[in-house]
């Protein structure tokens, strides 16, 4: 039984007992320390997780900081695996899409900063809107996604020529848009421990399309930038974000892009899936070794032409 969130862990534990199964707790984030967890709800979540931990055979987390948290709280020696939340690796080249420039009428010498993902509180949306409303118009902010703050972004778009909103798109269409930006943004706010320790998949989506990144100076994201020199880290404040974006020019972007090209070979679901297969072998399952079948040329199923047609006909999620 592969359990992907704390909310269904009780049911998964019942299934494990009833069917004498193995239980993998494949956590989406730091489950008891999320933005929506507070008061009695948080207490109940912590009690539930602590009571059910003995039934878990393996725990999967997305980075080493969250792994240490689970280890320190539950003493899960030998049970934790780290599988980063990354897309399949693309072979990067010099091709750059013009999707955003053509759609929004952005000049070739202007710089496009992209935020993609959920448009909700705690993700730096309001800070970024405030900053770009004060910046020179050669610095453009594109917000791509869905969520409760979409309307607020559209109001800013009406008033500022350098702020743009793009609705969410199916996963198979995302790379074309992402690769038309110049810098990726992940300025998460420290509103909960899960956010503070996170290493969002959007970071790898940016890198996968050749974009250097601007991230919060937290352990996961900031430590990643320190290690790989693929962008800039900032204090999550208006002044700090303004200062770094105001200072960024094309020369600095191109320097960071070279680092992104250099490190791109290190990341991809091609590598992470081997850890997942090893985990299943450790708990007694026969997991096919696909190492020789996986290459940088692989196209994930969701990117097939037929699947993309289905996504367009469906909800687009």
PDB file of C-alpha atoms in Angstrom:
ATOM      1  CA  UNK A   1       0.000   0.000   0.000  1.00  0.00           C
ATOM      2  CA  UNK A   2       1.549   3.306  -1.111  1.00  0.00           C
ATOM      3  CA  UNK A   3       0.163   6.100   1.076  1.00  0.00           C
ATOM      4  CA  UNK A   4       0.650   9.626  -0.278  1.00  0.00           C
ATOM      5  CA  UNK A   5      -0.753  11.749   2.565  1.00  0.00           C
ATOM      6  CA  UNK A   6      -1.407  11.689   6.286  1.00  0.00           C
ATOM      7  CA  UNK A   7      -5.161  12.061   5.731  1.00  0.00           C
ATOM      8  CA  UNK A   8      -5.412   8.514   4.352  1.00  0.00           C
ATOM      9  CA  UNK A   9      -2.740   6.916   6.541  1.00  0.00           C
ATOM     10  CA  UNK A  10      -5.331   5.398   8.969  1.00  0.00           C
ATOM     11  CA  UNK A  11      -7.121   3.692   6.064  1.00  0.00           C
ATOM     12  CA  UNK A  12      -3.805   2.481   4.652  1.00  0.00           C
ATOM     13  CA  UNK A  13      -2.822   1.036   8.037  1.00  0.00           C
ATOM     14  CA  UNK A  14      -6.135  -0.868   8.138  1.00  0.00           C
ATOM     15  CA  UNK A  15      -5.492  -2.234   4.648  1.00  0.00           C
ATOM     16  CA  UNK A  16      -1.988  -3.299   5.676  1.00  0.00           C
ATOM     17  CA  UNK A  17      -3.322  -5.260   8.647  1.00  0.00           C
ATOM     18  CA  UNK A  18      -6.294  -6.740   6.810  1.00  0.00           C
ATOM     19  CA  UNK A  19      -4.311  -7.917   3.791  1.00  0.00           C
ATOM     20  CA  UNK A  20      -0.970  -8.513   5.536  1.00  0.00           C
ATOM     21  CA  UNK A  21       0.523  -5.970   3.162  1.00  0.00           C
ATOM     22  CA  UNK A  22       3.585  -3.747   3.217  1.00  0.00           C
ATOM     23  CA  UNK A  23       2.947  -0.036   3.875  1.00  0.00           C
ATOM     24  CA  UNK A  24       5.008   2.739   2.260  1.00  0.00           C
ATOM     25  CA  UNK A  25       4.351   6.252   3.626  1.00  0.00           C
ATOM     26  CA  UNK A  26       5.220   8.367   0.585  1.00  0.00           C
ATOM     27  CA  UNK A  27       4.896  11.840   2.095  1.00  0.00           C
ATOM     28  CA  UNK A  28       3.930  14.792  -0.084  1.00  0.00           C
ATOM     29  CA  UNK A  29       5.544  17.239   2.360  1.00  0.00           C
ATOM     30  CA  UNK A  30       6.224  17.512   6.104  1.00  0.00           C
ATOM     31  CA  UNK A  31       2.725  16.247   6.798  1.00  0.00           C
ATOM     32  CA  UNK A  32       2.143  17.491  10.360  1.00  0.00           C
ATOM     33  CA  UNK A  33       3.689  20.934   9.803  1.00  0.00           C
ATOM     34  CA  UNK A  34       1.748  22.276   6.809  1.00  0.00           C
ATOM     35  CA  UNK A  35       0.245  25.710   6.212  1.00  0.00           C
ATOM     36  CA  UNK A  36      -3.261  24.357   6.869  1.00  0.00           C
ATOM     37  CA  UNK A  37      -2.311  22.610  10.098  1.00  0.00           C
ATOM     38  CA  UNK A  38      -3.012  24.528  13.315  1.00  0.00           C
ATOM     39  CA  UNK A  39      -4.656  24.143  16.705  1.00  0.00           C
ATOM     40  CA  UNK A  40      -6.629  20.935  17.290  1.00  0.00           C
ATOM     41  CA  UNK A  41      -6.174  19.877  13.676  1.00  0.00           C
ATOM     42  CA  UNK A  42      -2.396  19.964  14.075  1.00  0.00           C
ATOM     43  CA  UNK A  43      -2.557  18.109  17.403  1.00  0.00           C
ATOM     44  CA  UNK A  44      -4.750  15.419  15.859  1.00  0.00           C
ATOM     45  CA  UNK A  45      -2.380  15.087  12.884  1.00  0.00           C
ATOM     46  CA  UNK A  46       0.645  14.640  15.150  1.00  0.00           C
ATOM     47  CA  UNK A  47      -1.153  12.048  17.301  1.00  0.00           C
ATOM     48  CA  UNK A  48      -2.329  10.127  14.235  1.00  0.00           C
ATOM     49  CA  UNK A  49       1.110  10.000  12.654  1.00  0.00           C
ATOM     50  CA  UNK A  50       2.862   8.993  15.894  1.00  0.00           C
ATOM     51  CA  UNK A  51       0.368   6.204  16.612  1.00  0.00           C
ATOM     52  CA  UNK A  52       0.586   4.779  13.101  1.00  0.00           C
ATOM     53  CA  UNK A  53       4.354   5.033  12.525  1.00  0.00           C
ATOM     54  CA  UNK A  54       4.947   1.490  13.901  1.00  0.00           C
ATOM     55  CA  UNK A  55       2.790   0.106  11.069  1.00  0.00           C
ATOM     56  CA  UNK A  56       4.945   1.760   8.380  1.00  0.00           C
ATOM     57  CA  UNK A  57       7.566  -0.329   6.583  1.00  0.00           C
ATOM     58  CA  UNK A  58       9.201   2.484   4.588  1.00  0.00           C
ATOM     59  CA  UNK A  59       9.005   6.286   4.539  1.00  0.00           C
ATOM     60  CA  UNK A  60       9.679   8.354   1.407  1.00  0.00           C
ATOM     61  CA  UNK A  61      10.537  12.069   1.711  1.00  0.00           C
ATOM     62  CA  UNK A  62      11.600  14.688  -0.832  1.00  0.00           C
ATOM     63  CA  UNK A  63      14.838  16.020   0.698  1.00  0.00           C
ATOM     64  CA  UNK A  64      17.431  15.443   3.411  1.00  0.00           C
ATOM     65  CA  UNK A  65      16.101  18.171   5.748  1.00  0.00           C
ATOM     66  CA  UNK A  66      12.677  16.538   5.985  1.00  0.00           C
ATOM     67  CA  UNK A  67      14.370  13.132   6.286  1.00  0.00           C
ATOM     68  CA  UNK A  68      16.278  14.370   9.345  1.00  0.00           C
ATOM     69  CA  UNK A  69      13.044  15.693  10.865  1.00  0.00           C
ATOM     70  CA  UNK A  70      11.317  12.307  10.565  1.00  0.00           C
ATOM     71  CA  UNK A  71      14.399  10.517  11.817  1.00  0.00           C
ATOM     72  CA  UNK A  72      14.698  12.766  14.872  1.00  0.00           C
ATOM     73  CA  UNK A  73      11.015  12.488  15.750  1.00  0.00           C
ATOM     74  CA  UNK A  74      10.384   8.794  15.135  1.00  0.00           C
ATOM     75  CA  UNK A  75      13.791   7.045  15.118  1.00  0.00           C
ATOM     76  CA  UNK A  76      13.163   5.404  11.753  1.00  0.00           C
ATOM     77  CA  UNK A  77      16.585   3.836  11.307  1.00  0.00           C
ATOM     78  CA  UNK A  78      16.868   2.231   7.893  1.00  0.00           C
ATOM     79  CA  UNK A  79      13.300   3.075   6.908  1.00  0.00           C
ATOM     80  CA  UNK A  80      13.686   6.473   5.189  1.00  0.00           C
ATOM     81  CA  UNK A  81      14.401   6.982   1.491  1.00  0.00           C
ATOM     82  CA  UNK A  82      14.871  10.349  -0.221  1.00  0.00           C
ATOM     83  CA  UNK A  83      13.242  10.644  -3.652  1.00  0.00           C
ATOM     84  CA  UNK A  84      13.346  14.177  -5.024  1.00  0.00           C
ATOM     85  CA  UNK A  85      10.220  15.531  -6.663  1.00  0.00           C
ATOM     86  CA  UNK A  86      11.682  16.131 -10.119  1.00  0.00           C
ATOM     87  CA  UNK A  87      10.515  15.755 -13.731  1.00  0.00           C
ATOM     88  CA  UNK A  88      12.210  13.567 -16.297  1.00  0.00           C
ATOM     89  CA  UNK A  89      15.443  15.240 -17.401  1.00  0.00           C
ATOM     90  CA  UNK A  90      15.474  16.991 -20.740  1.00  0.00           C
ATOM     91  CA  UNK A  91      18.483  17.416 -22.990  1.00  0.00           C
ATOM     92  CA  UNK A  92      19.002  21.160 -22.856  1.00  0.00           C
ATOM     93  CA  UNK A  93      20.038  23.103 -25.935  1.00  0.00           C
ATOM     94  CA  UNK A  94      20.139  26.711 -27.040  1.00  0.00           C
ATOM     95  CA  UNK A  95      16.516  26.718 -28.199  1.00  0.00           C
ATOM     96  CA  UNK A  96      14.410  29.301 -26.397  1.00  0.00           C
ATOM     97  CA  UNK A  97      10.668  29.510 -26.905  1.00  0.00           C
ATOM     98  CA  UNK A  98       9.117  32.914 -27.637  1.00  0.00           C
ATOM     99  CA  UNK A  99       5.725  32.019 -26.166  1.00  0.00           C
ATOM    100  CA  UNK A 100       5.616  34.724 -23.470  1.00  0.00           C
ATOM    101  CA  UNK A 101       7.276  37.401 -25.612  1.00  0.00           C
ATOM    102  CA  UNK A 102       4.796  36.897 -28.434  1.00  0.00           C
ATOM    103  CA  UNK A 103       1.753  36.589 -26.176  1.00  0.00           C
ATOM    104  CA  UNK A 104       2.479  39.643 -24.029  1.00  0.00           C
ATOM    105  CA  UNK A 105       4.459  41.793 -26.489  1.00  0.00           C
ATOM    106  CA  UNK A 106       7.687  41.677 -24.457  1.00  0.00           C
ATOM    107  CA  UNK A 107      10.834  43.013 -26.150  1.00  0.00           C
ATOM    108  CA  UNK A 108      13.861  40.836 -26.803  1.00  0.00           C
ATOM    109  CA  UNK A 109      16.078  42.869 -24.459  1.00  0.00           C
ATOM    110  CA  UNK A 110      13.591  42.754 -21.579  1.00  0.00           C
ATOM    111  CA  UNK A 111      13.988  40.094 -18.864  1.00  0.00           C
ATOM    112  CA  UNK A 112      11.147  37.699 -18.008  1.00  0.00           C
ATOM    113  CA  UNK A 113      10.850  36.410 -14.434  1.00  0.00           C
ATOM    114  CA  UNK A 114       8.448  33.471 -14.103  1.00  0.00           C
ATOM    115  CA  UNK A 115       6.407  32.127 -11.209  1.00  0.00           C
ATOM    116  CA  UNK A 116       4.525  28.925 -12.020  1.00  0.00           C
ATOM    117  CA  UNK A 117       2.332  26.926  -9.698  1.00  0.00           C
ATOM    118  CA  UNK A 118      -0.473  27.430  -7.228  1.00  0.00           C
ATOM    119  CA  UNK A 119      -1.405  31.093  -6.746  1.00  0.00           C
ATOM    120  CA  UNK A 120      -2.137  31.172  -3.029  1.00  0.00           C
ATOM    121  CA  UNK A 121      -0.990  32.774   0.208  1.00  0.00           C
ATOM    122  CA  UNK A 122       2.460  31.916   1.561  1.00  0.00           C
ATOM    123  CA  UNK A 123       4.110  31.582  -1.847  1.00  0.00           C
ATOM    124  CA  UNK A 124       5.412  35.131  -2.162  1.00  0.00           C
ATOM    125  CA  UNK A 125       2.765  36.210  -4.669  1.00  0.00           C
ATOM    126  CA  UNK A 126       1.871  39.512  -2.965  1.00  0.00           C
ATOM    127  CA  UNK A 127       5.539  40.356  -2.392  1.00  0.00           C
ATOM    128  CA  UNK A 128       6.381  39.758  -6.043  1.00  0.00           C
ATOM    129  CA  UNK A 129       3.461  41.853  -7.257  1.00  0.00           C
ATOM    130  CA  UNK A 130       4.521  44.681  -4.967  1.00  0.00           C
ATOM    131  CA  UNK A 131       8.157  44.476  -6.098  1.00  0.00           C
ATOM    132  CA  UNK A 132       7.464  44.367  -9.838  1.00  0.00           C
ATOM    133  CA  UNK A 133       4.987  47.226  -9.601  1.00  0.00           C
ATOM    134  CA  UNK A 134       7.981  49.363  -8.494  1.00  0.00           C
ATOM    135  CA  UNK A 135      10.605  47.992 -10.891  1.00  0.00           C
ATOM    136  CA  UNK A 136      11.725  49.294 -14.253  1.00  0.00           C
ATOM    137  CA  UNK A 137       9.423  48.078 -17.025  1.00  0.00           C
ATOM    138  CA  UNK A 138      12.249  46.128 -18.644  1.00  0.00           C
ATOM    139  CA  UNK A 139      11.808  43.540 -15.864  1.00  0.00           C
ATOM    140  CA  UNK A 140       8.635  41.500 -16.490  1.00  0.00           C
ATOM    141  CA  UNK A 141       6.792  39.202 -14.088  1.00  0.00           C
ATOM    142  CA  UNK A 142       4.725  36.351 -15.531  1.00  0.00           C
ATOM    143  CA  UNK A 143       2.444  34.447 -13.148  1.00  0.00           C
ATOM    144  CA  UNK A 144       1.402  31.082 -14.592  1.00  0.00           C
ATOM    145  CA  UNK A 145      -1.023  28.937 -12.631  1.00  0.00           C
ATOM    146  CA  UNK A 146      -4.319  28.800 -10.803  1.00  0.00           C
ATOM    147  CA  UNK A 147      -5.570  29.606  -7.322  1.00  0.00           C
ATOM    148  CA  UNK A 148      -7.351  32.173  -5.155  1.00  0.00           C
ATOM    149  CA  UNK A 149      -4.901  34.993  -5.971  1.00  0.00           C
ATOM    150  CA  UNK A 150      -5.407  34.790  -9.750  1.00  0.00           C
ATOM    151  CA  UNK A 151      -7.926  37.645  -9.622  1.00  0.00           C
ATOM    152  CA  UNK A 152      -5.520  39.863  -7.675  1.00  0.00           C
ATOM    153  CA  UNK A 153      -2.809  39.255 -10.277  1.00  0.00           C
ATOM    154  CA  UNK A 154      -5.191  40.195 -13.079  1.00  0.00           C
ATOM    155  CA  UNK A 155      -5.959  43.479 -11.308  1.00  0.00           C
ATOM    156  CA  UNK A 156      -2.227  44.287 -11.186  1.00  0.00           C
ATOM    157  CA  UNK A 157      -1.965  43.305 -14.857  1.00  0.00           C
ATOM    158  CA  UNK A 158      -4.485  45.995 -15.779  1.00  0.00           C
ATOM    159  CA  UNK A 159      -2.373  48.673 -14.088  1.00  0.00           C
ATOM    160  CA  UNK A 160       1.181  47.599 -14.912  1.00  0.00           C
ATOM    161  CA  UNK A 161       2.674  46.842 -18.329  1.00  0.00           C
ATOM    162  CA  UNK A 162       5.309  44.531 -16.836  1.00  0.00           C
ATOM    163  CA  UNK A 163       2.987  42.196 -14.875  1.00  0.00           C
ATOM    164  CA  UNK A 164       1.243  39.379 -16.766  1.00  0.00           C
ATOM    165  CA  UNK A 165      -1.112  36.515 -15.910  1.00  0.00           C
ATOM    166  CA  UNK A 166      -1.244  33.205 -17.778  1.00  0.00           C
ATOM    167  CA  UNK A 167      -3.781  30.536 -16.880  1.00  0.00           C
ATOM    168  CA  UNK A 168      -2.644  27.038 -15.924  1.00  0.00           C
ATOM    169  CA  UNK A 169      -1.845  24.585 -18.728  1.00  0.00           C
ATOM    170  CA  UNK A 170      -1.636  20.775 -19.000  1.00  0.00           C
ATOM    171  CA  UNK A 171       1.744  19.322 -17.893  1.00  0.00           C
ATOM    172  CA  UNK A 172       2.656  18.362 -21.450  1.00  0.00           C
ATOM    173  CA  UNK A 173       2.442  22.003 -22.544  1.00  0.00           C
ATOM    174  CA  UNK A 174       4.411  23.445 -19.637  1.00  0.00           C
ATOM    175  CA  UNK A 175       7.978  23.137 -20.945  1.00  0.00           C
ATOM    176  CA  UNK A 176       7.239  25.238 -24.011  1.00  0.00           C
ATOM    177  CA  UNK A 177       6.080  28.096 -21.784  1.00  0.00           C
ATOM    178  CA  UNK A 178       8.693  27.720 -19.063  1.00  0.00           C
ATOM    179  CA  UNK A 179      11.530  27.803 -21.592  1.00  0.00           C
ATOM    180  CA  UNK A 180      10.284  31.169 -22.860  1.00  0.00           C
ATOM    181  CA  UNK A 181      11.175  32.848 -19.537  1.00  0.00           C
ATOM    182  CA  UNK A 182      14.642  33.880 -18.359  1.00  0.00           C
ATOM    183  CA  UNK A 183      14.607  33.412 -14.554  1.00  0.00           C
ATOM    184  CA  UNK A 184      12.424  31.163 -12.372  1.00  0.00           C
ATOM    185  CA  UNK A 185      10.968  32.344  -9.043  1.00  0.00           C
ATOM    186  CA  UNK A 186      10.298  30.312  -5.893  1.00  0.00           C
ATOM    187  CA  UNK A 187      10.023  32.838  -3.070  1.00  0.00           C
ATOM    188  CA  UNK A 188       8.198  30.730  -0.484  1.00  0.00           C
ATOM    189  CA  UNK A 189       7.315  32.428   2.810  1.00  0.00           C
ATOM    190  CA  UNK A 190       8.178  30.948   6.212  1.00  0.00           C
ATOM    191  CA  UNK A 191       4.611  30.407   7.378  1.00  0.00           C
ATOM    192  CA  UNK A 192       5.113  26.777   8.442  1.00  0.00           C
ATOM    193  CA  UNK A 193       7.955  24.311   8.931  1.00  0.00           C
ATOM    194  CA  UNK A 194       6.963  22.356   5.834  1.00  0.00           C
ATOM    195  CA  UNK A 195       7.484  25.472   3.678  1.00  0.00           C
ATOM    196  CA  UNK A 196      10.723  26.344   5.479  1.00  0.00           C
ATOM    197  CA  UNK A 197      12.236  22.930   4.738  1.00  0.00           C
ATOM    198  CA  UNK A 198      10.757  22.441   1.269  1.00  0.00           C
ATOM    199  CA  UNK A 199      12.532  21.899  -2.045  1.00  0.00           C
ATOM    200  CA  UNK A 200       9.655  22.506  -4.511  1.00  0.00           C
ATOM    201  CA  UNK A 201       9.338  20.622  -7.778  1.00  0.00           C
ATOM    202  CA  UNK A 202       9.002  23.958  -9.595  1.00  0.00           C
ATOM    203  CA  UNK A 203      12.721  24.545  -8.967  1.00  0.00           C
ATOM    204  CA  UNK A 204      13.563  21.459 -11.004  1.00  0.00           C
ATOM    205  CA  UNK A 205      10.990  22.388 -13.652  1.00  0.00           C
ATOM    206  CA  UNK A 206      12.814  25.718 -14.094  1.00  0.00           C
ATOM    207  CA  UNK A 207      16.237  24.076 -14.246  1.00  0.00           C
ATOM    208  CA  UNK A 208      14.914  21.465 -16.647  1.00  0.00           C
ATOM    209  CA  UNK A 209      14.140  24.300 -19.073  1.00  0.00           C
ATOM    210  CA  UNK A 210      17.482  26.060 -18.622  1.00  0.00           C
ATOM    211  CA  UNK A 211      16.340  28.807 -16.224  1.00  0.00           C
ATOM    212  CA  UNK A 212      18.461  30.023 -13.306  1.00  0.00           C
ATOM    213  CA  UNK A 213      16.397  30.514 -10.149  1.00  0.00           C
ATOM    214  CA  UNK A 214      15.669  32.993  -7.375  1.00  0.00           C
ATOM    215  CA  UNK A 215      14.702  31.224  -4.145  1.00  0.00           C
ATOM    216  CA  UNK A 216      14.069  31.863  -0.479  1.00  0.00           C
ATOM    217  CA  UNK A 217      17.225  31.570   1.611  1.00  0.00           C
ATOM    218  CA  UNK A 218      15.875  28.577   3.561  1.00  0.00           C
ATOM    219  CA  UNK A 219      17.787  25.337   4.222  1.00  0.00           C
ATOM    220  CA  UNK A 220      16.423  23.322   1.292  1.00  0.00           C
ATOM    221  CA  UNK A 221      16.175  25.928  -1.452  1.00  0.00           C
ATOM    222  CA  UNK A 222      18.975  28.215  -0.303  1.00  0.00           C
ATOM    223  CA  UNK A 223      21.280  25.280   0.360  1.00  0.00           C
ATOM    224  CA  UNK A 224      20.587  23.963  -3.128  1.00  0.00           C
ATOM    225  CA  UNK A 225      21.572  27.292  -4.732  1.00  0.00           C
ATOM    226  CA  UNK A 226      24.677  27.528  -2.564  1.00  0.00           C
ATOM    227  CA  UNK A 227      25.756  24.049  -3.640  1.00  0.00           C
ATOM    228  CA  UNK A 228      25.091  24.319  -7.367  1.00  0.00           C
ATOM    229  CA  UNK A 229      25.509  28.100  -7.972  1.00  0.00           C
ATOM    230  CA  UNK A 230      22.500  28.021 -10.290  1.00  0.00           C
ATOM    231  CA  UNK A 231      20.790  31.204  -9.096  1.00  0.00           C
ATOM    232  CA  UNK A 232      20.299  33.628  -6.260  1.00  0.00           C
ATOM    233  CA  UNK A 233      18.834  33.292  -2.771  1.00  0.00           C
ATOM    234  CA  UNK A 234      17.002  36.122  -1.007  1.00  0.00           C
ATOM    235  CA  UNK A 235      15.602  37.050   2.353  1.00  0.00           C
ATOM    236  CA  UNK A 236      11.829  36.887   2.048  1.00  0.00           C
ATOM    237  CA  UNK A 237      11.195  40.606   2.309  1.00  0.00           C
ATOM    238  CA  UNK A 238      10.169  43.281  -0.151  1.00  0.00           C
ATOM    239  CA  UNK A 239      13.496  45.143   0.088  1.00  0.00           C
ATOM    240  CA  UNK A 240      15.642  42.046  -0.382  1.00  0.00           C
ATOM    241  CA  UNK A 241      13.628  40.756  -3.349  1.00  0.00           C
ATOM    242  CA  UNK A 242      13.594  44.203  -4.963  1.00  0.00           C
ATOM    243  CA  UNK A 243      17.346  44.622  -4.527  1.00  0.00           C
ATOM    244  CA  UNK A 244      18.294  41.309  -6.131  1.00  0.00           C
ATOM    245  CA  UNK A 245      15.877  41.567  -9.073  1.00  0.00           C
ATOM    246  CA  UNK A 246      16.799  45.199  -9.691  1.00  0.00           C
ATOM    247  CA  UNK A 247      20.488  44.222  -9.840  1.00  0.00           C
ATOM    248  CA  UNK A 248      20.114  41.284 -12.236  1.00  0.00           C
ATOM    249  CA  UNK A 249      21.219  41.986 -15.786  1.00  0.00           C
ATOM    250  CA  UNK A 250      21.709  39.779 -18.846  1.00  0.00           C
ATOM    251  CA  UNK A 251      25.391  39.095 -18.147  1.00  0.00           C
ATOM    252  CA  UNK A 252      24.586  37.606 -14.735  1.00  0.00           C
ATOM    253  CA  UNK A 253      21.712  35.563 -16.163  1.00  0.00           C
ATOM    254  CA  UNK A 254      23.924  34.055 -18.852  1.00  0.00           C
ATOM    255  CA  UNK A 255      26.565  33.180 -16.270  1.00  0.00           C
ATOM    256  CA  UNK A 256      23.983  31.341 -14.160  1.00  0.00           C
ATOM    257  CA  UNK A 257      22.540  29.668 -17.252  1.00  0.00           C
ATOM    258  CA  UNK A 258      25.939  28.107 -17.893  1.00  0.00           C
ATOM    259  CA  UNK A 259      25.844  26.611 -14.402  1.00  0.00           C
ATOM    260  CA  UNK A 260      22.327  25.280 -15.055  1.00  0.00           C
ATOM    261  CA  UNK A 261      23.564  23.562 -18.223  1.00  0.00           C
ATOM    262  CA  UNK A 262      26.493  22.120 -16.283  1.00  0.00           C
ATOM    263  CA  UNK A 263      24.422  20.599 -13.465  1.00  0.00           C
ATOM    264  CA  UNK A 264      21.461  19.477 -15.562  1.00  0.00           C
ATOM    265  CA  UNK A 265      22.938  15.995 -15.924  1.00  0.00           C
ATOM    266  CA  UNK A 266      22.568  15.462 -12.164  1.00  0.00           C
ATOM    267  CA  UNK A 267      18.785  15.617 -11.910  1.00  0.00           C
ATOM    268  CA  UNK A 268      15.827  13.743 -13.337  1.00  0.00           C
ATOM    269  CA  UNK A 269      13.200  11.191 -12.454  1.00  0.00           C
ATOM    270  CA  UNK A 270      15.387   8.714 -14.361  1.00  0.00           C
ATOM    271  CA  UNK A 271      17.698   8.713 -11.345  1.00  0.00           C
ATOM    272  CA  UNK A 272      15.073   8.949  -8.611  1.00  0.00           C
ATOM    273  CA  UNK A 273      13.049   5.975  -9.841  1.00  0.00           C
ATOM    274  CA  UNK A 274      16.040   3.703  -9.158  1.00  0.00           C
ATOM    275  CA  UNK A 275      15.783   4.594  -5.467  1.00  0.00           C
ATOM    276  CA  UNK A 276      12.078   3.757  -5.524  1.00  0.00           C
ATOM    277  CA  UNK A 277      12.745   0.371  -7.128  1.00  0.00           C
ATOM    278  CA  UNK A 278      15.434  -0.356  -4.538  1.00  0.00           C
ATOM    279  CA  UNK A 279      12.974   0.480  -1.768  1.00  0.00           C
ATOM    280  CA  UNK A 280      10.423  -2.016  -3.124  1.00  0.00           C
ATOM    281  CA  UNK A 281      13.099  -4.696  -3.375  1.00  0.00           C
ATOM    282  CA  UNK A 282      14.042  -4.095   0.264  1.00  0.00           C
ATOM    283  CA  UNK A 283      10.502  -4.896   1.406  1.00  0.00           C
ATOM    284  CA  UNK A 284      10.350  -8.097  -0.634  1.00  0.00           C
ATOM    285  CA  UNK A 285       8.945  -7.198  -4.031  1.00  0.00           C
ATOM    286  CA  UNK A 286      10.374  -8.025  -7.437  1.00  0.00           C
ATOM    287  CA  UNK A 287      11.049  -4.618  -9.014  1.00  0.00           C
ATOM    288  CA  UNK A 288      12.155  -4.638 -12.642  1.00  0.00           C
ATOM    289  CA  UNK A 289      15.541  -3.084 -13.280  1.00  0.00           C
ATOM    290  CA  UNK A 290      14.820  -0.466 -15.930  1.00  0.00           C
ATOM    291  CA  UNK A 291      18.233   1.192 -15.790  1.00  0.00           C
ATOM    292  CA  UNK A 292      19.095   0.141 -19.326  1.00  0.00           C
ATOM    293  CA  UNK A 293      15.666   1.128 -20.637  1.00  0.00           C
ATOM    294  CA  UNK A 294      15.828   4.662 -19.245  1.00  0.00           C
ATOM    295  CA  UNK A 295      17.724   7.435 -20.983  1.00  0.00           C
ATOM    296  CA  UNK A 296      17.762  11.185 -21.289  1.00  0.00           C
ATOM    297  CA  UNK A 297      15.626  10.770 -24.398  1.00  0.00           C
ATOM    298  CA  UNK A 298      12.715   9.155 -22.531  1.00  0.00           C
ATOM    299  CA  UNK A 299       9.299  10.743 -22.988  1.00  0.00           C
ATOM    300  CA  UNK A 300       7.037  10.316 -19.954  1.00  0.00           C
ATOM    301  CA  UNK A 301       3.568   8.943 -20.753  1.00  0.00           C
ATOM    302  CA  UNK A 302       1.857  12.270 -20.003  1.00  0.00           C
ATOM    303  CA  UNK A 303       3.806  13.893 -22.821  1.00  0.00           C
ATOM    304  CA  UNK A 304       2.590  11.575 -25.570  1.00  0.00           C
ATOM    305  CA  UNK A 305       0.585  13.259 -28.300  1.00  0.00           C
ATOM    306  CA  UNK A 306      -2.530  11.190 -27.559  1.00  0.00           C
ATOM    307  CA  UNK A 307      -2.364  11.926 -23.836  1.00  0.00           C
ATOM    308  CA  UNK A 308      -1.930  15.641 -24.505  1.00  0.00           C
ATOM    309  CA  UNK A 309      -5.117  15.545 -26.623  1.00  0.00           C
ATOM    310  CA  UNK A 310      -6.945  13.898 -23.732  1.00  0.00           C
ATOM    311  CA  UNK A 311      -5.676  16.543 -21.316  1.00  0.00           C
ATOM    312  CA  UNK A 312      -6.959  19.303 -23.562  1.00  0.00           C
ATOM    313  CA  UNK A 313     -10.363  17.622 -23.759  1.00  0.00           C
ATOM    314  CA  UNK A 314     -10.432  17.095 -19.985  1.00  0.00           C
ATOM    315  CA  UNK A 315      -9.909  19.350 -16.983  1.00  0.00           C
ATOM    316  CA  UNK A 316      -6.290  20.181 -17.788  1.00  0.00           C
ATOM    317  CA  UNK A 317      -5.123  19.197 -14.309  1.00  0.00           C
TER     318      UNK A 317
END
